[in-house]
Coordinates of C-alpha atoms in Angstrom, one line a residue:
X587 CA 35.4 -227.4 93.3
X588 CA 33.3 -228.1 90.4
X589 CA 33.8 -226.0 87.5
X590 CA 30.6 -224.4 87.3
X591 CA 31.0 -222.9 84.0
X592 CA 30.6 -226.4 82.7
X593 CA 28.0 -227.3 85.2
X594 CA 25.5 -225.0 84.1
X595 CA 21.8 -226.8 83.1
X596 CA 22.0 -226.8 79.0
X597 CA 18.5 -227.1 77.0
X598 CA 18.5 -230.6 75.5
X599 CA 19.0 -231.0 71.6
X600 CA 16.2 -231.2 69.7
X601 CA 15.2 -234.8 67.6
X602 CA 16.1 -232.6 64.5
X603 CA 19.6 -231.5 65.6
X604 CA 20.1 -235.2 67.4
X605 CA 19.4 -236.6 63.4
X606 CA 21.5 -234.3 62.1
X607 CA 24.5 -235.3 64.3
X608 CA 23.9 -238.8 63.3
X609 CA 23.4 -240.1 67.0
X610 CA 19.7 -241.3 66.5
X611 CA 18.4 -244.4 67.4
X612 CA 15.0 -246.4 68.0
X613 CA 16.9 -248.8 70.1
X614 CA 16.3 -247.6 73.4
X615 CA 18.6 -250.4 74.7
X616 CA 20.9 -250.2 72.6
X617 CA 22.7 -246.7 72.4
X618 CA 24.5 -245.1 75.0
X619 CA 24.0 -241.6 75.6
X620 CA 26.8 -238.4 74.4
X621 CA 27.2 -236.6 77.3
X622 CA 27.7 -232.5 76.9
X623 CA 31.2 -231.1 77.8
X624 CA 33.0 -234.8 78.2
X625 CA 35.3 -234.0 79.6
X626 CA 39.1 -235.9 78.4
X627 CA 41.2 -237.9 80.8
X628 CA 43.7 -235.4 81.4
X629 CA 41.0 -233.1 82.9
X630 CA 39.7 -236.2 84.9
X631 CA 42.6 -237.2 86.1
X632 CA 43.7 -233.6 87.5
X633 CA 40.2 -233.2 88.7
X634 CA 40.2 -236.4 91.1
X635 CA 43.8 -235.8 92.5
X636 CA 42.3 -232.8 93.8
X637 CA 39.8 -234.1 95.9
X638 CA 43.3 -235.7 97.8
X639 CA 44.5 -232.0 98.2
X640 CA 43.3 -231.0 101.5
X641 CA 46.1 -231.7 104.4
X642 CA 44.1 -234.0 106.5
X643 CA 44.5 -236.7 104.3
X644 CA 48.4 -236.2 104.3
X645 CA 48.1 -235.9 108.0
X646 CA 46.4 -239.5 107.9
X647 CA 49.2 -241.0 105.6
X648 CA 52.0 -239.8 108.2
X649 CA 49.6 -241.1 111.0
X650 CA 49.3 -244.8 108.9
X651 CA 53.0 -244.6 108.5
X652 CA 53.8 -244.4 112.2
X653 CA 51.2 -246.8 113.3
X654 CA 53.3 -249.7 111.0
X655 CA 56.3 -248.8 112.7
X656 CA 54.5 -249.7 116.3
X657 CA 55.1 -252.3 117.9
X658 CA 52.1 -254.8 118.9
X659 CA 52.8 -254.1 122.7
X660 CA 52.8 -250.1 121.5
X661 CA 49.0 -251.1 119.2
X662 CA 47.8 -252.7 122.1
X663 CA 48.3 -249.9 124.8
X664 CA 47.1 -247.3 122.2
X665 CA 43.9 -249.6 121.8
X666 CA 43.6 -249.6 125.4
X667 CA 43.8 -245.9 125.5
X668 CA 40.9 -245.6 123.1
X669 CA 39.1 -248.3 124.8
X670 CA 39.3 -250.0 121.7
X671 CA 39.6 -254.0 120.8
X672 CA 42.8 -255.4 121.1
X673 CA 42.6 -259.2 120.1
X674 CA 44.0 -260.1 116.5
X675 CA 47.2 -260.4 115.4
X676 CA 49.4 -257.1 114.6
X677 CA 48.1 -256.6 110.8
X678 CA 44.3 -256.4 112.6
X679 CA 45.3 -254.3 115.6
X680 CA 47.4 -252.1 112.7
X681 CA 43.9 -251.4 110.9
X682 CA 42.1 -251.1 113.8
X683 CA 43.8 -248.4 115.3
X684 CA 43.9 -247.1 111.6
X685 CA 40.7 -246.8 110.9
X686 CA 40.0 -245.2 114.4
X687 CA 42.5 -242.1 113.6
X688 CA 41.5 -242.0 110.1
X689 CA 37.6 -241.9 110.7
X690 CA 38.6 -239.1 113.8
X691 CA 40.4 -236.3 111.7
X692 CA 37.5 -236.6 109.0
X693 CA 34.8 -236.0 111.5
X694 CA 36.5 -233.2 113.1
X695 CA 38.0 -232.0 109.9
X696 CA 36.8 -228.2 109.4
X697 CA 36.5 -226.4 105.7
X698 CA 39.5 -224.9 105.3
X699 CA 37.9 -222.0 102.4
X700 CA 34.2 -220.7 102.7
X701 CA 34.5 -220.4 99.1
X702 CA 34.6 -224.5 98.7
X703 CA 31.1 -224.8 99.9
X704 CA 28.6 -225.2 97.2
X705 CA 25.5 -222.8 97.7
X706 CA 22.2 -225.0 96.8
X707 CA 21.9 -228.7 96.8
X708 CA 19.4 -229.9 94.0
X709 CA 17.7 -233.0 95.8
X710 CA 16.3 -235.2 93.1
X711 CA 14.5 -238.6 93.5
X712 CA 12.7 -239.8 90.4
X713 CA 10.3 -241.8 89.8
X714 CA 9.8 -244.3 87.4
X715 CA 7.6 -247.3 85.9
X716 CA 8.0 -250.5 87.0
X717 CA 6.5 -254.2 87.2
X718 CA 6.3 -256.5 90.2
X719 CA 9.3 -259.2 89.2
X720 CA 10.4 -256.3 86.9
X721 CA 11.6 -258.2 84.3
X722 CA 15.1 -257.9 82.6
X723 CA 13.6 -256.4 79.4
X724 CA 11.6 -254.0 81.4
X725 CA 12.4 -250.7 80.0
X726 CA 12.2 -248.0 83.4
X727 CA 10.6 -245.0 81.9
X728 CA 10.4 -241.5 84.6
X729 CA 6.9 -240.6 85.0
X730 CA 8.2 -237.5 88.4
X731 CA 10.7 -235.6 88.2
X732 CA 10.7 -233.3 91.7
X733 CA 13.6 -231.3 92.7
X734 CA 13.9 -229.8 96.3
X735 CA 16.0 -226.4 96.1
X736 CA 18.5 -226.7 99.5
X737 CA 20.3 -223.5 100.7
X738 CA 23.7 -224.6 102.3
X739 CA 23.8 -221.3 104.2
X740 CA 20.5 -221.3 105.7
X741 CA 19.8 -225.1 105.9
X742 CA 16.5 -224.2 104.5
X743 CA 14.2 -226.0 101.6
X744 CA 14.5 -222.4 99.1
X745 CA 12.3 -224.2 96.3
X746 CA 10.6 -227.1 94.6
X747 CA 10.2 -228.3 90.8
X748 CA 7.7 -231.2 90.7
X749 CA 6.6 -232.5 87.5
X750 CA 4.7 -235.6 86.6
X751 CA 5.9 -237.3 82.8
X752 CA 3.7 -239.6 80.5
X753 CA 5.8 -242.5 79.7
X754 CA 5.6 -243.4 75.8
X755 CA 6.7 -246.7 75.9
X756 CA 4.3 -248.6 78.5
X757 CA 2.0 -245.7 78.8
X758 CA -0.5 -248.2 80.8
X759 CA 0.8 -248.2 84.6
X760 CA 0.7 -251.3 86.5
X761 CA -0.9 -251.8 89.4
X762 CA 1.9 -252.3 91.1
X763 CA 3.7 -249.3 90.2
X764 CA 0.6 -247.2 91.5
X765 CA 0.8 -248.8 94.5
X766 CA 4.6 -248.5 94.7
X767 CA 4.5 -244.8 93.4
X768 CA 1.5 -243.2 94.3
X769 CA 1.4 -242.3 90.9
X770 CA -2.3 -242.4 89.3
X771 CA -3.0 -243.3 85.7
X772 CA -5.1 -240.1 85.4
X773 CA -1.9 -238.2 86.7
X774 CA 0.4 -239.2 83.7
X775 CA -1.9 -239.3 81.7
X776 CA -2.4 -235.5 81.6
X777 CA 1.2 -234.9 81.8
X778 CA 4.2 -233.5 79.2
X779 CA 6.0 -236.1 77.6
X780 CA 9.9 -236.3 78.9
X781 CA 11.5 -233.6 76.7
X782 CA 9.0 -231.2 77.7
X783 CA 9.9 -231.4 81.1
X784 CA 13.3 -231.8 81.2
X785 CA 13.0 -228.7 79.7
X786 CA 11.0 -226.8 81.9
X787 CA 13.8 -228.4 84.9
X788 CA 16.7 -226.9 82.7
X789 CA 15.0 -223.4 82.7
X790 CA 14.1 -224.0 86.2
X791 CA 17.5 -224.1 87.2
X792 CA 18.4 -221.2 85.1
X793 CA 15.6 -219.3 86.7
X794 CA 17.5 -219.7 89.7
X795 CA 21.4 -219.2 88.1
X796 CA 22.3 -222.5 89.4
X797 CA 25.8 -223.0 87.5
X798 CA 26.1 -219.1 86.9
X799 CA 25.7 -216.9 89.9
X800 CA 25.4 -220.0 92.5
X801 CA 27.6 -223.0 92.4
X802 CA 25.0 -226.1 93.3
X803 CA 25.4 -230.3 93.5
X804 CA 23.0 -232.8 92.4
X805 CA 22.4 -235.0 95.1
X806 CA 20.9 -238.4 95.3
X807 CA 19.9 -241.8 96.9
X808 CA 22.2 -244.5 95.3
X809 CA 23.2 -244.5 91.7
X810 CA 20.1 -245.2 89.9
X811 CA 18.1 -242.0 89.2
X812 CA 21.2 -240.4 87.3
X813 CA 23.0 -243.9 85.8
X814 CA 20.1 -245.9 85.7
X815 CA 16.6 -243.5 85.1
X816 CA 17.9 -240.9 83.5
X817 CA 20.3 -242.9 81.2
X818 CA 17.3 -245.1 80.1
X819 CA 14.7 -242.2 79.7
X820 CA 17.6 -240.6 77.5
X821 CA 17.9 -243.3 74.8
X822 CA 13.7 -243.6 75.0
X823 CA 14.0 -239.9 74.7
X824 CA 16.6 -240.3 72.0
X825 CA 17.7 -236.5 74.0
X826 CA 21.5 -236.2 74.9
X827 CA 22.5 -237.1 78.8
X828 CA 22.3 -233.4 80.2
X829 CA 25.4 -231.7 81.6
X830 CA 24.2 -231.2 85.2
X831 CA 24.0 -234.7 85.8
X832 CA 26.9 -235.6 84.9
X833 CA 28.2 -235.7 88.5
X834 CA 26.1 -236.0 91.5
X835 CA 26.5 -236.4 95.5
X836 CA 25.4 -240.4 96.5
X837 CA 23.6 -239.6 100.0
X838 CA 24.8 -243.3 100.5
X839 CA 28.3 -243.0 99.8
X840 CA 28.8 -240.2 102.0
X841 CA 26.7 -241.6 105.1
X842 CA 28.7 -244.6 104.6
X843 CA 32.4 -242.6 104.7
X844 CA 31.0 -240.3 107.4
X845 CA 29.9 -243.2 109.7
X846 CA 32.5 -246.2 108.6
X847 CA 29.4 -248.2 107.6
X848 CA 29.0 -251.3 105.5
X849 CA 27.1 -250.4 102.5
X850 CA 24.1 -253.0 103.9
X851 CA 23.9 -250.0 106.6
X852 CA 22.8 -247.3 104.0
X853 CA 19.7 -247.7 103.0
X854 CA 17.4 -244.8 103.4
X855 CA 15.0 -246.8 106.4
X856 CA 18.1 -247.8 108.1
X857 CA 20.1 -243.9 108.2
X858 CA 16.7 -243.0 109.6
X859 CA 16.2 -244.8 112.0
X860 CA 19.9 -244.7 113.1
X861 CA 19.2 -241.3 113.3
X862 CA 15.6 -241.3 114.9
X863 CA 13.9 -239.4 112.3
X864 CA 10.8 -241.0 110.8
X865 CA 10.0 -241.6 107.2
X866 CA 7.8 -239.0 105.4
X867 CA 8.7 -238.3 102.0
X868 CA 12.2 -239.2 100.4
X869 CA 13.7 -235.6 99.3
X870 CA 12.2 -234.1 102.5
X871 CA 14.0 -236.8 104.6
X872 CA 17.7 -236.0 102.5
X873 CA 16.4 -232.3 103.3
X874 CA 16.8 -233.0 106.8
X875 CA 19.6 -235.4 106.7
X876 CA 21.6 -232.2 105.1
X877 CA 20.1 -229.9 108.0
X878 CA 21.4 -232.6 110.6
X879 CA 24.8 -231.3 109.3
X880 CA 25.8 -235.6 109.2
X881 CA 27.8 -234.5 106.2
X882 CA 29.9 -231.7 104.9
X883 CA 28.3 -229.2 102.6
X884 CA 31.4 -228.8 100.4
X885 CA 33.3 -230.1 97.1
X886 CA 34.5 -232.9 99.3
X887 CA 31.1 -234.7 99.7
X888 CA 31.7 -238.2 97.9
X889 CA 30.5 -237.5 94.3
X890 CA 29.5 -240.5 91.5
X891 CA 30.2 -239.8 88.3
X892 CA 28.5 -241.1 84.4
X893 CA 30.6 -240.2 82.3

């Protein structure tokens, strides 16, 4: 589970306490970001051997170890039980069969501890400006930053934060990020700058004692928003990376694990319609994915990490 206490949404520094650390720079490009509570590589370490805790997975490694003792006449009749392929040599048939028991005791696979499930979910799905081409030098700036507030008990949206963010650096939007975005020009225009709303998420979250009373995930589509976005806005920013995204649930990675799917297979359109659901807003589609149940709602969801 995540340590919580260290999870909990921190105000970010001002530009005054940022100067007097010495970490200021007017190179958005050019700086990478501090990142509150690092943690050290001890801590990581033990942290990530944990995820490999849970007795399925040495149930899988005996399983793996039996299945290269078979022979190919004993692969093939197990195939044929599954009603399975069974061409290929015996290294094939091996991760065939494999991948078949490996991908079965993770879909049946229970939680083990209530206490392992993480309470809320914070959905978030930025957006940013962009160019058509979008050009190397392009510097992505957030102009919404929603949040949908997911109960794992109930299954139920509990909340929403949705704030529009005037960009500072191309404060002009392009026509193709309107179109893109449905973001207006008057929209940002009357809108905080970044600081002031990252702000106002951070005591949003506090508001509801995400981190404190209620253990909660950051969850996402891809790598971008956290890595990507909210890296870059950061440095433009010149704000320090905050805590609570320091580790976040990629919807992607997880539909990919739960479904032994190529990653060309988990893009949003495709997992719905694999799933027959229609598209009608990104967070309330990951909403629904979530009450679906296609993915377990505790500390063993696939996590990313920018660290």
């Amino acid at each position: 589970m995540v340590d919580q206490k260290e999870n909990v949404p921190q105000s970010p520094p001002t530009e005054r306490e940022e100067k007097t650390a010495g970490r200021t720079s007017s190179l958005p490009g050019k700086q990478r970001c501090r990142f509150d509570g690092q943690e050290d590589n001890k801590t990581k370490s033990t942290s990530s051997s944990s995820d490999f805790s849970d007795p399925v997975y040495k149930e899988i490694s005996l399983t793996n170890g039996f299945i290269n003792r078979m022979s190919r006449d004993e692969l093939r009749a197990k195939l044929v039980e599954f009603k399975l392929d069974t061409r290929g040599v015996k290294d094939v048939l091996k991760k065939r069969l494999k991948n078949y028991y490996k991908r079965e005791k993770l879909m049946h696979k229970q939680p083990t501890d209530g206490e392992n499930y993480y309470d809320y979910i914070c959905i978030i799905d930025f957006e940013a400006t962009c160019e058509e081409g979008n050009q190397a030098e392009f510097t992505h700036e957030i102009i919404e930053f929603p949040i949908v507030l997911l109960n794992t008990r109930t299954l139920e949206t509990e909340d929403t934060f949705q704030r529009y963010v005037k960009p500072e650096i191309n404060p002009q939007l392009s026509d193709f990020c309107i179109n893109l975005t449905g973001i207006s020009q008057d929209l940002v225009d009357k809108a905080d700058e970044f600081p002031v709303v990252l702000q106002q998420a951070v005591d949003w979250m506090k508001q509801k004692e995400l981190g404190s009373t209620y253990s909660y995930s950051i969850l996402t589509d891809g790598s971008w928003d956290m890595s990507k976005f909210l890296n870059i806005q950061c440095r433009v920013s010149r704000l320090r990376y905050p805590s609570f995204a320091k580790k976040w649930i990629n919807i992607r990675k997880s539909y990919g694990n739960f479904y032994k799917v190529p990653r060309c297979q988990t893009k949003l359109a495709t997992m719905l319609e694999k799933l027959g659901m229609d598209f009608s807003g990104v967070t309330s589609q990951w909403t629904r994915l979530v009450q679906r149940r296609i993915l377990p709602l505790d500390s063993s969801w696939d996590c990313s990490r920018w660290m």
